[in-house]
mmCIF file of C-alpha atoms and ligand atoms in Angstrom:
data_model
loop_
_atom_site.group_PDB
_atom_site.id
_atom_site.type_symbol
_atom_site.label_atom_id
_atom_site.label_comp_id
_atom_site.label_asym_id
_atom_site.label_seq_id
_atom_site.Cartn_x
_atom_site.Cartn_y
_atom_site.Cartn_z
ATOM 1 C CA MET A 1 103.820 76.837 87.313
ATOM 2 C CA ARG A 2 104.368 78.974 90.443
ATOM 3 C CA ARG A 3 107.449 81.110 90.205
ATOM 4 C CA VAL A 4 108.832 83.334 92.931
ATOM 5 C CA VAL A 5 111.116 86.086 92.043
ATOM 6 C CA PHE A 6 113.454 86.726 94.891
ATOM 7 C CA ASN A 7 116.659 88.326 96.208
ATOM 8 C CA GLN A 8 116.901 89.764 99.648
ATOM 9 C CA LYS A 9 118.842 92.756 98.251
ATOM 10 C CA GLY A 10 116.693 95.786 97.587
ATOM 11 C CA GLY A 11 116.342 97.374 94.159
ATOM 12 C CA VAL A 12 117.770 94.557 91.919
ATOM 13 C CA GLY A 13 114.619 94.373 89.899
ATOM 14 C CA LYS A 14 112.362 91.840 91.546
ATOM 15 C CA SER A 15 109.096 93.729 90.902
ATOM 16 C CA SER A 16 110.149 94.942 87.344
ATOM 17 C CA ILE A 17 110.969 91.265 86.442
ATOM 18 C CA ALA A 18 108.021 89.691 88.074
ATOM 19 C CA CYS A 19 105.523 92.185 86.363
ATOM 20 C CA ASN A 20 107.211 92.109 82.903
ATOM 21 C CA LEU A 21 107.373 88.311 82.744
ATOM 22 C CA ALA A 22 103.871 87.981 83.929
ATOM 23 C CA ALA A 23 102.775 90.531 81.167
ATOM 24 C CA VAL A 24 104.575 88.624 78.453
ATOM 25 C CA SER A 25 102.894 85.446 79.806
ATOM 26 C CA ALA A 26 99.477 87.131 79.643
ATOM 27 C CA VAL A 27 100.110 88.433 76.128
ATOM 28 C CA GLN A 28 101.047 84.972 74.915
ATOM 29 C CA GLY A 29 97.630 83.756 76.091
ATOM 30 C CA PHE A 30 98.442 82.179 79.428
ATOM 31 C CA ARG A 31 96.041 82.701 82.299
ATOM 32 C CA THR A 32 98.404 84.747 84.505
ATOM 33 C CA LEU A 33 98.248 85.820 88.119
ATOM 34 C CA LEU A 34 100.699 88.025 89.968
ATOM 35 C CA ILE A 35 100.803 87.899 93.771
ATOM 36 C CA ASP A 36 102.339 90.976 95.345
ATOM 37 C CA LEU A 37 103.799 90.046 98.765
ATOM 38 C CA ASP A 38 105.687 93.236 99.426
ATOM 39 C CA ALA A 39 104.203 95.833 101.706
ATOM 40 C CA GLN A 40 105.631 98.542 99.481
ATOM 41 C CA ALA A 41 103.154 97.442 96.867
ATOM 42 C CA ASN A 42 105.290 98.408 93.884
ATOM 43 C CA SER A 43 103.997 95.713 91.542
ATOM 44 C CA THR A 44 100.513 96.575 92.565
ATOM 45 C CA HIS A 45 100.947 100.086 91.576
ATOM 46 C CA TYR A 46 102.703 99.212 88.379
ATOM 47 C CA LEU A 47 99.938 96.952 87.243
ATOM 48 C CA THR A 48 96.952 99.061 88.438
ATOM 49 C CA GLY A 49 98.044 102.652 88.943
ATOM 50 C CA LEU A 50 96.452 102.419 92.421
ATOM 51 C CA SER A 51 98.196 103.556 95.611
ATOM 52 C CA GLY A 52 97.685 103.863 99.366
ATOM 53 C CA GLU A 53 94.055 103.592 100.539
ATOM 54 C CA GLU A 54 92.719 102.982 96.981
ATOM 55 C CA ILE A 55 94.329 99.451 96.948
ATOM 56 C CA PRO A 56 92.000 96.544 97.797
ATOM 57 C CA THR A 57 93.012 94.414 100.754
ATOM 58 C CA GLY A 58 94.280 91.618 98.558
ATOM 59 C CA ILE A 59 96.808 89.196 100.061
ATOM 60 C CA ALA A 60 96.658 91.060 103.515
ATOM 61 C CA GLY A 61 92.928 90.227 103.686
ATOM 62 C CA PHE A 62 93.655 86.533 102.989
ATOM 63 C CA PHE A 63 96.339 86.334 105.719
ATOM 64 C CA ARG A 64 94.118 88.345 108.205
ATOM 65 C CA GLN A 65 91.454 85.692 107.716
ATOM 66 C CA THR A 66 93.804 82.824 108.401
ATOM 67 C CA LEU A 67 94.403 84.506 111.808
ATOM 68 C CA SER A 68 90.761 84.362 112.870
ATOM 69 C CA SER A 69 89.958 80.972 111.470
ATOM 70 C CA GLY A 70 90.505 78.192 113.971
ATOM 71 C CA PRO A 71 91.401 74.654 112.931
ATOM 72 C CA PHE A 72 87.740 74.140 111.838
ATOM 73 C CA GLY A 73 87.021 77.633 110.690
ATOM 74 C CA ARG A 74 86.394 78.630 107.093
ATOM 75 C CA LYS A 75 89.178 78.598 104.600
ATOM 76 C CA GLY A 76 90.877 82.010 103.825
ATOM 77 C CA ARG A 77 89.665 83.523 100.638
ATOM 78 C CA VAL A 78 91.511 85.967 98.532
ATOM 79 C CA ASP A 79 90.230 88.869 96.312
ATOM 80 C CA ILE A 80 91.486 88.790 92.780
ATOM 81 C CA TYR A 81 91.916 92.044 91.011
ATOM 82 C CA GLU A 82 91.459 92.219 87.224
ATOM 83 C CA THR A 83 94.178 94.489 85.755
ATOM 84 C CA PRO A 84 93.407 96.485 82.595
ATOM 85 C CA PHE A 85 95.451 93.916 80.655
ATOM 86 C CA ASP A 86 93.918 90.700 79.249
ATOM 87 C CA ASN A 87 94.612 87.511 81.048
ATOM 88 C CA LEU A 88 96.593 89.400 83.667
ATOM 89 C CA HIS A 89 95.203 89.112 87.254
ATOM 90 C CA LEU A 90 96.694 90.406 90.459
ATOM 91 C CA VAL A 91 96.465 89.805 94.143
ATOM 92 C CA THR A 92 97.236 93.194 95.601
ATOM 93 C CA ALA A 93 99.620 94.064 98.415
ATOM 94 C CA THR A 94 99.041 96.757 101.034
ATOM 95 C CA ALA A 95 101.013 98.303 104.017
ATOM 96 C CA GLU A 96 98.875 96.086 106.363
ATOM 97 C CA LEU A 97 101.190 93.136 105.541
ATOM 98 C CA ALA A 98 103.860 94.751 107.836
ATOM 99 C CA GLU A 99 101.564 94.796 110.852
ATOM 100 C CA LEU A 100 100.259 91.291 110.242
ATOM 101 C CA GLN A 101 103.643 89.742 109.947
ATOM 102 C CA PRO A 102 104.460 89.231 113.729
ATOM 103 C CA LYS A 103 101.057 87.699 114.303
ATOM 104 C CA LEU A 104 101.350 85.385 111.367
ATOM 105 C CA GLU A 105 104.746 84.215 112.703
ATOM 106 C CA GLN A 106 103.522 83.737 116.134
ATOM 107 C CA LYS A 107 100.607 81.610 114.945
ATOM 108 C CA HIS A 108 102.772 79.621 112.559
ATOM 109 C CA LYS A 109 100.818 80.366 109.346
ATOM 110 C CA ILE A 110 103.802 79.711 107.143
ATOM 111 C CA ASN A 111 101.955 77.039 105.061
ATOM 112 C CA LYS A 112 98.794 79.056 104.370
ATOM 113 C CA LEU A 113 100.089 80.487 101.152
ATOM 114 C CA ARG A 114 101.043 77.084 99.769
ATOM 115 C CA LYS A 115 97.549 75.816 100.235
ATOM 116 C CA LEU A 116 96.053 78.965 98.569
ATOM 117 C CA LEU A 117 98.377 78.454 95.644
ATOM 118 C CA ARG A 118 97.445 74.936 95.162
ATOM 119 C CA GLU A 119 93.848 76.046 94.736
ATOM 120 C CA LEU A 120 94.608 78.940 92.507
ATOM 121 C CA ALA A 121 96.819 76.765 90.228
ATOM 122 C CA GLU A 122 93.551 75.253 88.921
ATOM 123 C CA ASP A 123 92.573 78.579 87.443
ATOM 124 C CA TYR A 124 95.919 80.012 86.360
ATOM 125 C CA ASP A 125 98.576 78.608 83.952
ATOM 126 C CA HIS A 126 101.420 80.886 85.371
ATOM 127 C CA ILE A 127 101.552 82.325 88.862
ATOM 128 C CA TYR A 128 104.266 84.897 89.673
ATOM 129 C CA LEU A 129 105.049 85.941 93.173
ATOM 130 C CA ASP A 130 106.926 89.217 93.864
ATOM 131 C CA THR A 131 108.734 89.336 97.231
ATOM 132 C CA PRO A 132 110.007 91.970 99.587
ATOM 133 C CA PRO A 133 113.794 92.619 99.987
ATOM 134 C CA ALA A 134 114.190 90.323 103.036
ATOM 135 C CA LEU A 135 114.171 86.690 103.897
ATOM 136 C CA ASN A 136 110.942 87.152 106.079
ATOM 137 C CA PHE A 137 107.694 85.463 106.725
ATOM 138 C CA TYR A 138 106.143 86.362 103.301
ATOM 139 C CA THR A 139 109.316 85.471 101.383
ATOM 140 C CA ILE A 140 109.524 82.048 103.076
ATOM 141 C CA SER A 141 105.937 81.383 102.654
ATOM 142 C CA ALA A 142 106.420 82.053 98.837
ATOM 143 C CA LEU A 143 109.446 79.767 98.631
ATOM 144 C CA ILE A 144 107.519 77.109 100.368
ATOM 145 C CA ALA A 145 104.617 77.641 97.972
ATOM 146 C CA ALA A 146 106.386 77.798 94.715
ATOM 147 C CA ASP A 147 107.863 75.284 92.455
ATOM 148 C CA ARG A 148 110.482 77.591 90.848
ATOM 149 C CA VAL A 149 112.574 80.522 92.046
ATOM 150 C CA LEU A 150 114.258 83.161 89.795
ATOM 151 C CA ILE A 151 117.005 85.323 91.242
ATOM 152 C CA PRO A 152 117.587 88.851 89.813
ATOM 153 C CA PHE A 153 121.142 90.080 90.282
ATOM 154 C CA ASP A 154 122.721 93.479 89.497
ATOM 155 C CA CYS A 155 126.431 93.168 88.799
ATOM 156 C CA ASP A 156 127.455 94.802 92.087
ATOM 157 C CA SER A 157 130.228 93.410 94.312
ATOM 158 C CA PHE A 158 128.140 93.726 97.522
ATOM 159 C CA SER A 159 125.314 91.790 96.026
ATOM 160 C CA ARG A 160 127.817 89.116 94.714
ATOM 161 C CA ASN A 161 128.815 88.140 98.316
ATOM 162 C CA ALA A 162 125.156 88.043 99.303
ATOM 163 C CA LEU A 163 124.445 85.763 96.294
ATOM 164 C CA TYR A 164 126.379 82.917 97.858
ATOM 165 C CA SER A 165 124.575 83.088 101.122
ATOM 166 C CA LEU A 166 121.342 83.385 99.223
ATOM 167 C CA LEU A 167 122.053 80.228 97.209
ATOM 168 C CA ALA A 168 122.934 78.389 100.468
ATOM 169 C CA GLU A 169 119.705 79.464 102.100
ATOM 170 C CA LEU A 170 117.756 78.318 99.157
ATOM 171 C CA GLU A 171 119.280 74.928 99.337
ATOM 172 C CA GLU A 172 118.521 74.667 103.049
ATOM 173 C CA LEU A 173 115.029 75.669 102.635
ATOM 174 C CA LYS A 174 114.611 73.211 99.752
ATOM 175 C CA GLU A 175 115.970 70.389 102.009
ATOM 176 C CA ASP A 176 113.837 71.310 105.002
ATOM 177 C CA HIS A 177 110.490 72.563 103.523
ATOM 178 C CA ASN A 178 110.123 72.232 99.740
ATOM 179 C CA PRO A 179 112.164 69.536 97.945
ATOM 180 C CA ASP A 180 110.329 70.298 94.677
ATOM 181 C CA LEU A 181 111.715 73.899 94.539
ATOM 182 C CA GLN A 182 113.741 74.398 91.436
ATOM 183 C CA VAL A 183 116.308 77.111 91.440
ATOM 184 C CA GLU A 184 115.924 78.223 87.813
ATOM 185 C CA GLY A 185 118.926 80.471 87.962
ATOM 186 C CA ILE A 186 120.276 83.997 88.251
ATOM 187 C CA VAL A 187 119.127 86.683 85.889
ATOM 188 C CA VAL A 188 121.443 89.649 85.442
ATOM 189 C CA ASN A 189 119.522 92.864 85.365
ATOM 190 C CA GLN A 190 120.543 96.393 84.413
ATOM 191 C CA PHE A 191 123.311 94.913 82.397
ATOM 192 C CA GLN A 192 125.824 97.328 80.754
ATOM 193 C CA PRO A 193 127.513 95.287 77.956
ATOM 194 C CA ARG A 194 130.009 97.997 77.179
ATOM 195 C CA ALA A 195 131.151 98.539 80.802
ATOM 196 C CA THR A 196 134.136 96.248 81.578
ATOM 197 C CA LEU A 197 133.351 95.463 85.260
ATOM 198 C CA PRO A 198 130.012 93.966 84.906
ATOM 199 C CA GLN A 199 131.198 91.638 81.991
ATOM 200 C CA GLN A 200 134.138 90.687 84.124
ATOM 201 C CA MET A 201 131.970 89.853 87.102
ATOM 202 C CA LEU A 202 129.598 87.920 84.807
ATOM 203 C CA ASP A 203 132.639 85.825 83.529
ATOM 204 C CA GLU A 204 133.704 85.087 87.069
ATOM 205 C CA LEU A 205 130.202 83.840 88.073
ATOM 206 C CA LEU A 206 130.079 81.533 85.133
ATOM 207 C CA ALA A 207 133.528 80.326 85.753
ATOM 208 C CA GLU A 208 132.559 79.546 89.383
ATOM 209 C CA GLY A 209 129.757 77.349 88.066
ATOM 210 C CA LEU A 210 126.914 79.568 89.251
ATOM 211 C CA PRO A 211 123.594 79.077 87.435
ATOM 212 C CA VAL A 212 123.610 82.313 85.485
ATOM 213 C CA LEU A 213 120.968 82.338 82.810
ATOM 214 C CA PRO A 214 121.935 83.106 79.156
ATOM 215 C CA VAL A 215 119.749 86.081 78.898
ATOM 216 C CA ASN A 216 120.911 89.453 80.432
ATOM 217 C CA LEU A 217 118.356 92.282 80.845
ATOM 218 C CA MET A 218 119.838 95.575 79.669
ATOM 219 C CA SER A 219 119.567 98.870 81.636
ATOM 220 C CA SER A 220 117.108 101.235 79.877
ATOM 221 C CA VAL A 221 115.283 104.411 80.721
ATOM 222 C CA LYS A 222 112.353 102.618 79.117
ATOM 223 C CA MET A 223 111.798 100.699 82.455
ATOM 224 C CA ARG A 224 111.344 103.860 84.345
ATOM 225 C CA GLU A 225 108.923 105.186 81.658
ATOM 226 C CA SER A 226 106.994 101.885 81.910
ATOM 227 C CA HIS A 227 106.713 102.164 85.714
ATOM 228 C CA HIS A 228 105.713 105.782 85.400
ATOM 229 C CA ALA A 229 102.992 104.926 82.753
ATOM 230 C CA CYS A 230 101.815 101.880 85.006
ATOM 231 C CA MET A 231 102.252 99.783 81.835
ATOM 232 C CA PRO A 232 104.587 96.877 81.563
ATOM 233 C CA LEU A 233 106.999 97.026 78.621
ATOM 234 C CA ILE A 234 105.251 94.537 76.362
ATOM 235 C CA TYR A 235 102.183 96.952 76.145
ATOM 236 C CA LEU A 236 104.287 100.163 76.202
ATOM 237 C CA ASP A 237 106.710 99.317 73.390
ATOM 238 C CA ALA A 238 106.606 95.686 72.166
ATOM 239 C CA ARG A 239 109.611 96.141 69.891
ATOM 240 C CA HIS A 240 112.098 97.641 72.314
ATOM 241 C CA LYS A 241 115.240 95.678 73.005
ATOM 242 C CA LEU A 242 114.550 95.286 76.630
ATOM 243 C CA THR A 243 111.032 94.086 75.831
ATOM 244 C CA ARG A 244 112.450 91.465 73.426
ATOM 245 C CA GLN A 245 114.896 90.364 76.225
ATOM 246 C CA PHE A 246 111.981 89.701 78.516
ATOM 247 C CA VAL A 247 110.199 87.772 75.822
ATOM 248 C CA GLU A 248 113.446 85.730 75.295
ATOM 249 C CA LEU A 249 113.747 85.154 79.028
ATOM 250 C CA HIS A 250 110.039 84.201 79.366
ATOM 251 C CA ASP A 251 110.281 81.716 76.509
ATOM 252 C CA LEU A 252 113.645 80.190 77.977
ATOM 253 C CA LEU A 253 112.181 79.750 81.425
ATOM 254 C CA ASN A 254 108.782 78.181 80.059
ATOM 255 C CA ARG A 255 109.942 76.106 77.102
ATOM 256 C CA ASP A 256 108.987 72.743 78.936
HETATM 257 N N1 LIG B 301 116.504 96.951 83.385
HETATM 258 C C1 LIG B 301 116.311 98.051 84.089
HETATM 259 N N2 LIG B 301 116.730 99.233 83.447
HETATM 260 C C2 LIG B 301 116.608 100.379 84.122
HETATM 261 N N3 LIG B 301 116.105 100.492 85.317
HETATM 262 C C3 LIG B 301 115.550 99.452 85.905
HETATM 263 C C4 LIG B 301 115.761 98.034 85.396
HETATM 264 N N4 LIG B 301 115.211 97.223 86.223
HETATM 265 C C5 LIG B 301 114.838 97.929 87.153
HETATM 266 N N5 LIG B 301 115.029 99.222 87.093
HETATM 267 C C6 LIG B 301 114.750 100.318 88.002
HETATM 268 O O1 LIG B 301 115.451 99.965 89.273
HETATM 269 C C7 LIG B 301 114.481 100.215 90.335
HETATM 270 C C8 LIG B 301 114.347 99.076 91.310
HETATM 271 O O2 LIG B 301 113.627 98.175 90.510
HETATM 272 P P1 LIG B 301 112.574 97.314 91.198
HETATM 273 O O3 LIG B 301 111.584 98.070 92.102
HETATM 274 O O4 LIG B 301 112.015 96.322 90.152
HETATM 275 O O5 LIG B 301 113.585 96.373 92.264
HETATM 276 P P2 LIG B 301 113.074 95.473 93.429
HETATM 277 O O6 LIG B 301 114.132 94.454 93.570
HETATM 278 O O7 LIG B 301 111.719 94.975 93.219
HETATM 279 O O8 LIG B 301 113.179 96.479 94.662
HETATM 280 P P3 LIG B 301 112.672 96.298 96.157
HETATM 281 O O9 LIG B 301 113.716 95.407 96.687
HETATM 282 O O10 LIG B 301 112.654 97.594 96.822
HETATM 283 O O11 LIG B 301 111.290 95.633 96.026
HETATM 284 C C9 LIG B 301 113.308 100.919 89.805
HETATM 285 O O12 LIG B 301 113.355 102.332 89.780
HETATM 286 C C10 LIG B 301 113.255 100.424 88.308
HETATM 287 O O13 LIG B 301 112.518 101.339 87.418
HETATM 288 MG MG1 LIG B 302 110.057 95.257 94.557
#
């Protein structure tokens, strides 16, 4: 299973959700890999505590090799980082991704990640891809490489408009590049059940037939604490309500 967590809107919880679902997966005994495709490297920091120059080259190193290998050159290899958590491995992101992007686009390297993931799928049960807040080279590479896409959503009226164009773009990408891609659905994050507006918006989305998943992730300071401690929720506080919601979401998404 190769799942990409994507929404081009910033700050909706992509990295938090990718890392926490991956952590639940690892705790349940699945061999799990998270690939960070965002030059901001938030997931990398969250799962390792590393930042800046300390971070190994990871996915940027892989993409850099694809630029120098000709049609008969060696295959790009990727360095895998073992996080402090059992069963949870990481391919790190660095700021170098930003400078590589135009070169990768120019040389049409859009399918390289797909090939890499096919190889990695032999070693891992679950692969999660965290994406930057843009429909750019890395995001499209991920959507071509994955078999599932999960869309985090905050109940904000601006992101609601963007949601429709996002779903249309995913349909187009599916048709043109990856017919196997399954849009798993929209997961509402930072949900406040007692506030009227988010509930109303959620009801409207459901009434319009949008694929909203039946598990909402609550807003909790525990998430910030978890980022600060560089420890996903399942390790920090397994009994917390938000942790239990992640477990429920994980099990719902992986029941087949
Ligand atoms: N359920 C939650 N409860 C409280 N805070 C949350 C929750 N989910 C995410 N956050 C906070 O919201 C902020 C943005 O989350 P995150 O970095 O996961 O979003 P993102 O979509 O990956 O952002 P970007 O688009 O910049 O990559 C973080 O500070 C995070 O701690
Ligand atoms: Mg992020």
